[in-house]
Amino acid sequence: MAKIPRPFFFRALFFFWYRFILKQLKNLVGIPKNINNTFGTQFKYQKYPSLAHRSDLNDLTLIFDVEGTLLRSPSLFPYFVLVAFEAGDLFRAIFLLLSYPLVCLVDDRMGIQIMVMICFFGVKAESFKAGRAVLPKFLLDNVGSEIFEVLSRGGKKVGVSRLPQVMVESFLREYLKIDFVVGRELKVFCGYYVGLMDPRNSKHARENVLEQNGCSHAIGITTFNNILDHDLFSHCKEIYLVTKADKRGWQKLARDKYPGALIFHDSRLAVGPTPLEGVAILMWLPFSIFLAIIRIILTLSLPYSVSTPLLPFTGLRLTASLPENWSQISAKSGGRVYVCNHRTLLDPLYLSFVLKTKDLIAVTYSLSGLSEILAPIKTVRLTRKRDEDASLMKELVKQGDVAVCPEGTTCREPYLLRFSPLFSEICDEIIPVAIDSRVSMFHGTTAGGFKWLDPVFFLMNPSPVYSVKLLQKVSPSSFTSGDEEDTRFQVANHVQSQIGKALGFECTKLTRKDKYLLLAGNEGVVSDERSGNLSWWGWASV
């Protein structure tokens, strides 16, 4: 095979880079000319900092570029990895990671099209929940506080995105209260995404915004490179351009500034994986499975007096706090009810670690067969028939201590769901337990995935942390009320407020049903084909 002459090789390389650089320079020179042709005499270029001091924004419509101005980091790759992993599977996410060099070599528009094809091809449109259940959490973490403060002072707010509409609409409408969202529509064939974006639907969305809102007094907020990316900016009389220097000093939008509270979200991944974080997770995955198996074996095969000191050497950390008079409380004979907030399926197990006993009984409405087999403590299923469950729990209390989770489902964020009051009727000795957990890679809860994998994913983290704090005893008999029904709810609300105060969490009136309707599109019930009955996910809500 003939060798390519070295002078020819260097000459070809030189002309390649010459043409590439010349093309970029032409684009830069051509932008001002195109701007004048597109926007006409009405166009007025201004720098972003001067917009922050305007006092008339309440009477104007603000049209902003979501990726270029609202988000602090311009990288969209982590959000597509989340879609690939949650809406697809692990192999789709790996393929996307391997395609990252190609995405970097092409321009932004082509890069988005490649990532859309990899993430959405073959995904059922009806079952796609990642845009509502997964992405808002990670997108909110990337919102700039300074730019959002400006947007919040606008009259009408229109978000323009290069991403598919299903990825950003819930984030912008439900959590940031943006009035109109103009994204890219995905093509669907026989109910499945084909991985292509339909420009006709985007054009229809733009026309719909103009008809409903009008843009006679509109201000555009975008970046220098994206001025011509959307036709809506051609209807703006003024455009403010955001630079990288402007965004460099922006702070993350604080949680208490969210117009819509983020209480529920669903994702196995605890981080929005950048390419480096994605590679780190993939490299850690084989070791994490091996580590989870070791932790399970230590817990099941050894007594607590031996396994508790050994588990910290595997990276599993537990912090415990007892009330000052705990020695007097624990010395009394007879069963008691431990009322816990719900973070993961391992809550009763960690409570038994703190109590240094395997005699604790955990009541549950439904639990996977694998979890029941591996559980080192006794679990008892309830029927969801109030009188029968109350009678059963009273019998269990006579046998020993009982752990219940009145929320009925897990909540990752610093909020407490409504406490069901049935536990207040069981006995007169109730111990509130404030529980919190922290993970670095994987969440040990899910609303739409396999529940039996929840404890495994939690144990796959390099160094997960559990915090268990026992609070002062509560006696329902000390609550004086003429109505027995009112007393039950008073006790439940009191216990909820005590746990919320100990953890610094906010108490809500939301329930399991609210969570599953948002994240999974159902009411938290699954069909048991063997018995024909409906089962509720999670520990008992009693």
Coordinates of C-alpha atoms in Angstrom, one line a residue, residues 9-272:
F9 CA -0.6 15.4 4.5
F10 CA 0.4 18.6 6.1
R11 CA -0.9 20.6 3.2
A12 CA -4.3 18.9 3.5
L13 CA -4.3 19.5 7.3
F14 CA -3.5 23.2 6.8
F15 CA -6.3 23.7 4.3
F16 CA -8.8 21.9 6.5
W17 CA -8.2 24.2 9.4
Y18 CA -7.9 27.2 7.1
R19 CA -11.4 26.5 5.7
F20 CA -12.8 25.8 9.2
I21 CA -11.5 29.0 10.8
L22 CA -12.5 31.0 7.7
K23 CA -16.0 29.7 8.0
Q24 CA -16.2 30.7 11.6
L25 CA -15.0 34.2 10.9
K26 CA -17.5 34.6 8.1
N27 CA -20.3 33.6 10.5
L28 CA -19.1 36.1 13.0
V29 CA -18.9 38.9 10.5
G30 CA -22.2 38.0 9.0
I31 CA -24.2 38.1 12.2
P32 CA -24.6 41.9 12.4
K33 CA -25.7 42.0 8.8
N34 CA -28.3 39.3 9.3
I35 CA -29.5 41.0 12.4
N36 CA -30.2 44.2 10.5
N37 CA -32.0 42.3 7.8
T38 CA -34.1 40.3 10.3
F39 CA -35.0 42.9 12.9
G40 CA -35.0 45.9 10.6
T41 CA -34.8 49.4 12.1
Q42 CA -36.6 48.4 15.3
F43 CA -33.7 46.4 16.6
K44 CA -31.9 47.9 19.6
Y45 CA -28.8 46.1 21.0
Q46 CA -28.2 46.5 24.7
K47 CA -26.1 44.7 27.3
Y48 CA -27.9 42.6 30.0
P49 CA -26.8 44.5 33.1
S50 CA -28.8 47.5 32.1
L51 CA -32.0 45.4 32.1
A52 CA -31.7 44.6 35.8
H53 CA -32.3 48.3 36.7
R54 CA -35.4 48.8 34.6
S55 CA -38.6 49.5 36.6
D56 CA -41.2 49.1 33.8
L57 CA -40.8 45.3 33.2
N58 CA -44.2 44.6 34.8
D59 CA -45.9 46.1 31.7
L60 CA -43.7 44.2 29.2
T61 CA -43.5 40.7 27.7
L62 CA -40.1 39.0 28.3
I63 CA -39.0 36.5 25.7
F64 CA -35.9 34.6 26.9
D65 CA -33.6 31.9 25.7
V66 CA -33.9 29.1 28.3
E67 CA -30.5 27.4 27.7
G68 CA -28.5 30.5 26.9
T69 CA -29.8 32.8 29.7
L70 CA -31.8 31.1 32.4
L71 CA -29.4 28.2 33.0
R72 CA -26.0 29.0 34.5
S73 CA -24.3 26.1 32.8
P74 CA -24.8 25.9 29.0
S75 CA -24.1 22.1 28.9
L76 CA -27.3 20.1 28.0
F77 CA -25.6 16.7 28.0
P78 CA -26.4 15.8 31.7
Y79 CA -30.2 16.2 31.1
F80 CA -30.0 13.9 28.1
V81 CA -28.1 11.3 30.1
L82 CA -30.9 11.4 32.7
V83 CA -33.5 10.9 29.9
A84 CA -31.5 8.1 28.4
F85 CA -31.2 6.3 31.8
E86 CA -34.7 6.9 33.2
A87 CA -36.8 6.7 30.0
G88 CA -34.5 4.1 28.4
D89 CA -32.1 1.9 30.2
L90 CA -28.4 1.7 31.3
F91 CA -27.2 0.6 27.9
R92 CA -28.8 3.6 26.2
A93 CA -27.1 5.9 28.7
I94 CA -23.7 4.1 28.1
F95 CA -24.2 4.6 24.3
L96 CA -24.9 8.3 24.8
L97 CA -21.7 8.6 26.9
L98 CA -19.7 6.9 24.2
S99 CA -21.2 9.3 21.7
Y100 CA -20.1 12.4 23.6
P101 CA -16.9 13.0 21.5
L102 CA -19.1 13.1 18.4
V103 CA -21.5 15.6 20.0
C104 CA -18.6 17.9 20.9
L105 CA -17.2 17.8 17.3
V106 CA -20.4 19.0 15.6
D107 CA -22.3 22.3 16.2
D108 CA -24.8 22.7 18.9
R109 CA -27.9 22.2 16.7
M110 CA -26.6 18.9 15.3
G111 CA -25.4 17.8 18.7
I112 CA -28.9 18.2 20.1
Q113 CA -30.4 16.3 17.2
I114 CA -27.9 13.4 17.9
M115 CA -28.7 13.3 21.6
V116 CA -32.5 13.4 20.9
M117 CA -32.2 10.5 18.5
I118 CA -30.2 8.4 21.0
C119 CA -32.5 9.2 24.0
F120 CA -36.0 9.1 22.4
F121 CA -35.8 6.6 19.6
G122 CA -38.3 3.8 20.5
V123 CA -39.5 5.3 23.7
K124 CA -43.3 5.1 24.2
A125 CA -44.7 8.6 24.3
E126 CA -47.5 7.9 26.7
S127 CA -45.1 6.4 29.3
F128 CA -42.5 9.2 29.1
K129 CA -42.5 10.8 32.6
A130 CA -38.9 12.0 32.9
G131 CA -39.8 15.6 31.8
R132 CA -42.1 15.9 34.8
A133 CA -40.7 13.5 37.4
V134 CA -36.9 13.7 36.9
L135 CA -35.6 16.7 35.0
P136 CA -37.2 19.6 37.1
K137 CA -35.0 18.8 40.1
F138 CA -31.8 19.0 38.1
L139 CA -32.8 22.0 35.9
L140 CA -33.8 24.0 39.0
D141 CA -30.4 23.4 40.5
N142 CA -28.9 25.2 37.4
V143 CA -31.2 28.3 37.4
G144 CA -29.4 31.6 37.9
S145 CA -30.9 33.6 40.8
E146 CA -30.0 37.0 39.2
I147 CA -31.7 36.3 35.8
F148 CA -34.8 34.8 37.5
E149 CA -35.2 37.9 39.7
V150 CA -35.4 39.9 36.5
L151 CA -37.8 37.5 34.8
S152 CA -40.1 37.5 37.9
R153 CA -40.6 41.2 37.5
G154 CA -41.9 40.8 33.9
G155 CA -45.6 40.9 32.9
K156 CA -45.8 37.9 30.6
K157 CA -42.9 35.5 30.3
V158 CA -42.2 33.4 27.3
G159 CA -39.5 30.7 27.4
V160 CA -37.8 29.7 24.1
S161 CA -36.0 26.4 24.2
R162 CA -34.0 24.3 21.7
L163 CA -34.8 21.2 23.7
P164 CA -37.9 19.0 23.1
Q165 CA -41.0 20.5 24.7
V166 CA -41.6 17.4 26.9
M167 CA -38.2 18.0 28.6
V168 CA -38.7 21.6 29.7
E169 CA -42.4 22.4 29.8
S170 CA -43.1 21.0 33.3
F171 CA -40.0 22.6 34.7
L172 CA -40.9 26.1 33.3
R173 CA -44.6 26.1 33.8
E174 CA -45.1 24.3 37.1
Y175 CA -42.0 25.3 39.1
L176 CA -41.0 28.7 37.6
K177 CA -44.5 29.8 36.5
I178 CA -43.6 30.8 33.0
D179 CA -46.6 31.7 31.0
F180 CA -45.7 30.3 27.6
V181 CA -43.1 27.6 26.6
V182 CA -42.0 27.3 23.1
G183 CA -39.9 24.1 22.6
R184 CA -39.4 21.5 19.9
E185 CA -42.0 18.9 19.3
L186 CA -41.0 15.3 18.8
K187 CA -42.3 13.2 16.0
V188 CA -44.4 10.2 17.0
F189 CA -45.2 7.0 15.1
C190 CA -47.7 4.4 16.4
G191 CA -47.3 5.9 19.9
Y192 CA -43.5 5.8 20.0
Y193 CA -41.0 8.6 19.5
V194 CA -38.8 8.2 16.4
G195 CA -36.1 10.5 17.7
L196 CA -36.7 13.4 15.3
M197 CA -38.0 16.9 16.1
D198 CA -40.8 18.4 14.0
P199 CA -40.1 22.0 13.0
R200 CA -43.7 22.5 11.8
N201 CA -45.1 22.1 15.3
S202 CA -42.6 24.6 16.7
K203 CA -43.7 27.1 14.1
H204 CA -47.3 26.5 15.1
A205 CA -46.4 27.1 18.8
R206 CA -44.8 30.4 17.9
E207 CA -47.9 31.5 16.0
N208 CA -50.0 30.5 19.0
V209 CA -47.9 32.6 21.4
L210 CA -48.2 35.6 19.1
E211 CA -51.9 35.3 18.8
Q212 CA -52.6 34.9 22.5
N213 CA -50.1 37.3 23.9
G214 CA -49.1 39.7 21.2
C215 CA -45.5 41.1 21.2
S216 CA -46.0 44.8 20.6
H217 CA -44.1 45.5 23.8
A218 CA -41.7 42.6 24.0
I219 CA -38.1 42.5 25.2
G220 CA -35.8 39.6 24.1
I221 CA -33.1 38.2 26.4
T222 CA -30.7 35.9 24.7
T223 CA -27.0 35.3 23.9
F224 CA -25.0 36.8 21.0
N225 CA -24.7 33.4 19.2
N226 CA -28.4 32.6 19.5
I227 CA -30.0 35.9 18.3
L228 CA -31.2 34.3 15.1
D229 CA -32.1 30.9 16.5
H230 CA -35.8 31.7 17.0
D231 CA -38.3 33.8 15.0
L232 CA -39.9 35.1 18.2
F233 CA -36.9 37.4 18.8
S234 CA -37.6 39.2 15.5
H235 CA -40.8 40.6 17.1
C236 CA -38.8 42.3 19.9
K237 CA -38.0 46.0 19.7
E238 CA -35.2 45.5 22.2
I239 CA -32.9 42.6 22.8
Y240 CA -30.6 42.3 25.8
L241 CA -27.6 40.0 25.3
V242 CA -26.2 37.9 28.1
T243 CA -22.5 37.1 28.0
K244 CA -20.4 34.4 29.7
A245 CA -18.9 37.1 32.0
D246 CA -22.5 38.0 33.1
K247 CA -23.4 34.4 34.0
R248 CA -20.0 33.7 35.7
G249 CA -21.1 35.6 38.8
W250 CA -24.7 34.3 39.0
Q251 CA -25.7 32.4 42.1
K252 CA -27.9 29.3 42.3
L253 CA -31.6 30.0 42.8
A254 CA -32.4 29.2 46.4
R255 CA -35.0 26.6 47.2
D256 CA -37.2 29.1 49.1
K257 CA -37.3 31.3 45.9
Y258 CA -39.0 28.6 43.8
P259 CA -42.4 29.9 42.7
G260 CA -43.6 26.2 42.8
A261 CA -42.3 24.0 45.6
L262 CA -40.3 21.0 44.5
I263 CA -41.5 18.2 46.9
F264 CA -41.5 15.1 44.7
H265 CA -39.0 13.9 42.1
D266 CA -37.9 10.6 40.8
S267 CA -34.6 9.4 39.6
R268 CA -32.2 6.6 40.5
L269 CA -29.3 9.0 39.9
A270 CA -28.6 11.5 42.7
V271 CA -26.4 13.7 40.5
G272 CA -26.9 15.2 37.1

